[in-house]
């Protein structure tokens, strides 16, 4: 969580940093702040609220220029989101200034020691402790800033991506990372620092991604030196050429990123399978799988670890792996997995799914699985992310940047990748015949066009949203492959419209949730033709007889459910295994329109952040 930006060079650092913070606001938006060095003075402006509030405050206070600057947009961990707790934080002498994404776990004991030595603290944050610890080391050991940062970080426990500068030496920024991402944009005569490349992509496509446990002194007129925090060992930095474009991170005429991302799904899915799935040749080729095929074919079981929407994609994959490849699958919340004592062996394949590739719980679970000898395969969207580097092998979803906090295209592209893997393994294991395999590939190839058709039902979805926007609760039911879609639909509604919603396997309704059903309860039921259609129809009747309001997602041309439901939303026919890729779409649109009608902040819902880098 939290976004950090820094700049050093000939441009006005204020403009670069503030624009960068706007791009990183998806990472947290409780408060924002900037530190600039201009006219021999360190100037700081910070405020509770969004970056737009910060812009107003900076303009009012005339803090709008500098050749070096750092900025922060915060998702609060320590201390309530107010002006004082906002970053940047300054050391007691007023010389050093820091921005920090992460948590210093032992900050209380460090704070006590520093207090005993005469330091005082204005805020409740762990970050203010860290900057004073750095100052303390710098003074005591009479060392340069880089060395002081290194020594201080070796006394901390926790996670961080930090940027620090000294007002007495305003030509360098010291950066370090452990557990939180940090990229350095390398320009001609300038450097950028950011949590991801979006703040600097319009200026340079060259980036150095620091690895965990690395730090760098970013100084004008000198090549970047990267060192290990632990032992000061010098490391040759790898300068990566990025493929990201500015268009990809802008709204392109849509009112919200979420809507843009919903509509991008047909193309995103094509990008996911392009070059990997060759229907005319009857082939799926994926380097990460091909290179490790024996591991997958001999796997005793697959364990999927993920959080949130990615966990829902994992649940969909359980049905796919079991159907296509006959491999036993367990799907685990990464946060539970890491704190249990999971039984994992070298014969297990672990698949870690994460859009951001930075989720702290998923990262920790990967480390445990690796320690126990499992082969770990990553499914990430963000190229170069921590999880993509930590795993033994992997496949990118290639969905393009997902900025809306509510995950949409990440979900369907994750399902697409997992479908490709399951089909490939099923074919290699002889569980799927040649003709079936061809049929599956051709059908998968038609999914983007079927999503286009589903998106055309938007007007029907708006009517449903209008009818239920005032609901206080909502149930989502699905069976088989569409049970995880019910969970995902409910999550989408909760997170952006703040309406309480629960997803259930349809048959579970009679074991408790049915008690909630009355004429005030909208129930979204996924009732596509294939699979458990008849059973779901019975569930719909049960709801109907208790006067619940039924919104049914059905296959085009369905007449039976139409007679019972209050509203229907149609999706094209497809193989049962691929229905989640279609049934998800109206549910995403429904939550989107309800949230817009309720005047909620769709792209940045309260209390959430796109990338959850705290436990
Ligand atoms: O980046 P990840 O896929 O690891 O993120 C996992 C969850 O935090 C994420 O899916 C979250 O649940 C979304 N806000 C859901 O829309």
mmCIF file with all atom_site columns, C-alpha atoms in Angstrom, residues 475-479 482-483 485-487 502-509 513 517 523-527 536 539-540 543:
data_model
loop_
_atom_site.group_PDB
_atom_site.id
_atom_site.type_symbol
_atom_site.label_atom_id
_atom_site.label_alt_id
_atom_site.label_comp_id
_atom_site.label_asym_id
_atom_site.label_entity_id
_atom_site.label_seq_id
_atom_site.pdbx_PDB_ins_code
_atom_site.Cartn_x
_atom_site.Cartn_y
_atom_site.Cartn_z
_atom_site.occupancy
_atom_site.B_iso_or_equiv
_atom_site.pdbx_formal_charge
_atom_site.auth_seq_id
_atom_site.auth_comp_id
_atom_site.auth_asym_id
_atom_site.auth_atom_id
_atom_site.pdbx_PDB_model_num
ATOM 1  C CA . UNK A 1 475 ? -27.241 -12.572 -2.170  1.00 0.00 ? 475 UNK A CA 1
ATOM 2  C CA . UNK A 1 476 ? -25.299 -14.093 -5.064  1.00 0.00 ? 476 UNK A CA 1
ATOM 3  C CA . UNK A 1 477 ? -25.774 -17.759 -5.866  1.00 0.00 ? 477 UNK A CA 1
ATOM 4  C CA . UNK A 1 478 ? -24.015 -20.051 -8.316  1.00 0.00 ? 478 UNK A CA 1
ATOM 5  C CA . UNK A 1 479 ? -23.138 -23.719 -8.657  1.00 0.00 ? 479 UNK A CA 1
ATOM 6  C CA . UNK A 1 482 ? -20.095 -20.424 -11.325 1.00 0.00 ? 482 UNK A CA 1
ATOM 7  C CA . UNK A 1 483 ? -19.935 -20.685 -7.556  1.00 0.00 ? 483 UNK A CA 1
ATOM 8  C CA . UNK A 1 485 ? -18.341 -16.142 -9.841  1.00 0.00 ? 485 UNK A CA 1
ATOM 9  C CA . UNK A 1 486 ? -21.077 -15.664 -7.219  1.00 0.00 ? 486 UNK A CA 1
ATOM 10 C CA . UNK A 1 487 ? -18.368 -14.903 -4.636  1.00 0.00 ? 487 UNK A CA 1
ATOM 11 C CA . UNK A 1 502 ? -22.691 -12.552 0.205   1.00 0.00 ? 502 UNK A CA 1
ATOM 12 C CA . UNK A 1 503 ? -21.932 -15.233 -2.322  1.00 0.00 ? 503 UNK A CA 1
ATOM 13 C CA . UNK A 1 504 ? -22.980 -18.852 -1.751  1.00 0.00 ? 504 UNK A CA 1
ATOM 14 C CA . UNK A 1 505 ? -23.067 -22.136 -3.585  1.00 0.00 ? 505 UNK A CA 1
ATOM 15 C CA . UNK A 1 506 ? -26.754 -22.163 -4.609  1.00 0.00 ? 506 UNK A CA 1
ATOM 16 C CA . UNK A 1 507 ? -27.448 -25.434 -2.816  1.00 0.00 ? 507 UNK A CA 1
ATOM 17 C CA . UNK A 1 508 ? -26.091 -24.079 0.459   1.00 0.00 ? 508 UNK A CA 1
ATOM 18 C CA . UNK A 1 509 ? -28.920 -21.555 0.593   1.00 0.00 ? 509 UNK A CA 1
ATOM 19 C CA . UNK A 1 513 ? -29.124 -18.022 4.120   1.00 0.00 ? 513 UNK A CA 1
ATOM 20 C CA . UNK A 1 517 ? -35.054 -14.099 1.991   1.00 0.00 ? 517 UNK A CA 1
ATOM 21 C CA . UNK A 1 523 ? -30.842 -12.537 -5.151  1.00 0.00 ? 523 UNK A CA 1
ATOM 22 C CA . UNK A 1 524 ? -28.523 -12.729 -8.141  1.00 0.00 ? 524 UNK A CA 1
ATOM 23 C CA . UNK A 1 525 ? -28.562 -16.279 -9.475  1.00 0.00 ? 525 UNK A CA 1
ATOM 24 C CA . UNK A 1 526 ? -26.231 -17.585 -12.152 1.00 0.00 ? 526 UNK A CA 1
ATOM 25 C CA . UNK A 1 527 ? -28.385 -20.008 -14.113 1.00 0.00 ? 527 UNK A CA 1
ATOM 26 C CA . UNK A 1 536 ? -30.407 -23.993 -10.049 1.00 0.00 ? 536 UNK A CA 1
ATOM 27 C CA . UNK A 1 539 ? -33.199 -23.019 -6.140  1.00 0.00 ? 539 UNK A CA 1
ATOM 28 C CA . UNK A 1 540 ? -34.838 -20.131 -8.005  1.00 0.00 ? 540 UNK A CA 1
ATOM 29 C CA . UNK A 1 543 ? -36.427 -18.104 -3.576  1.00 0.00 ? 543 UNK A CA 1
#
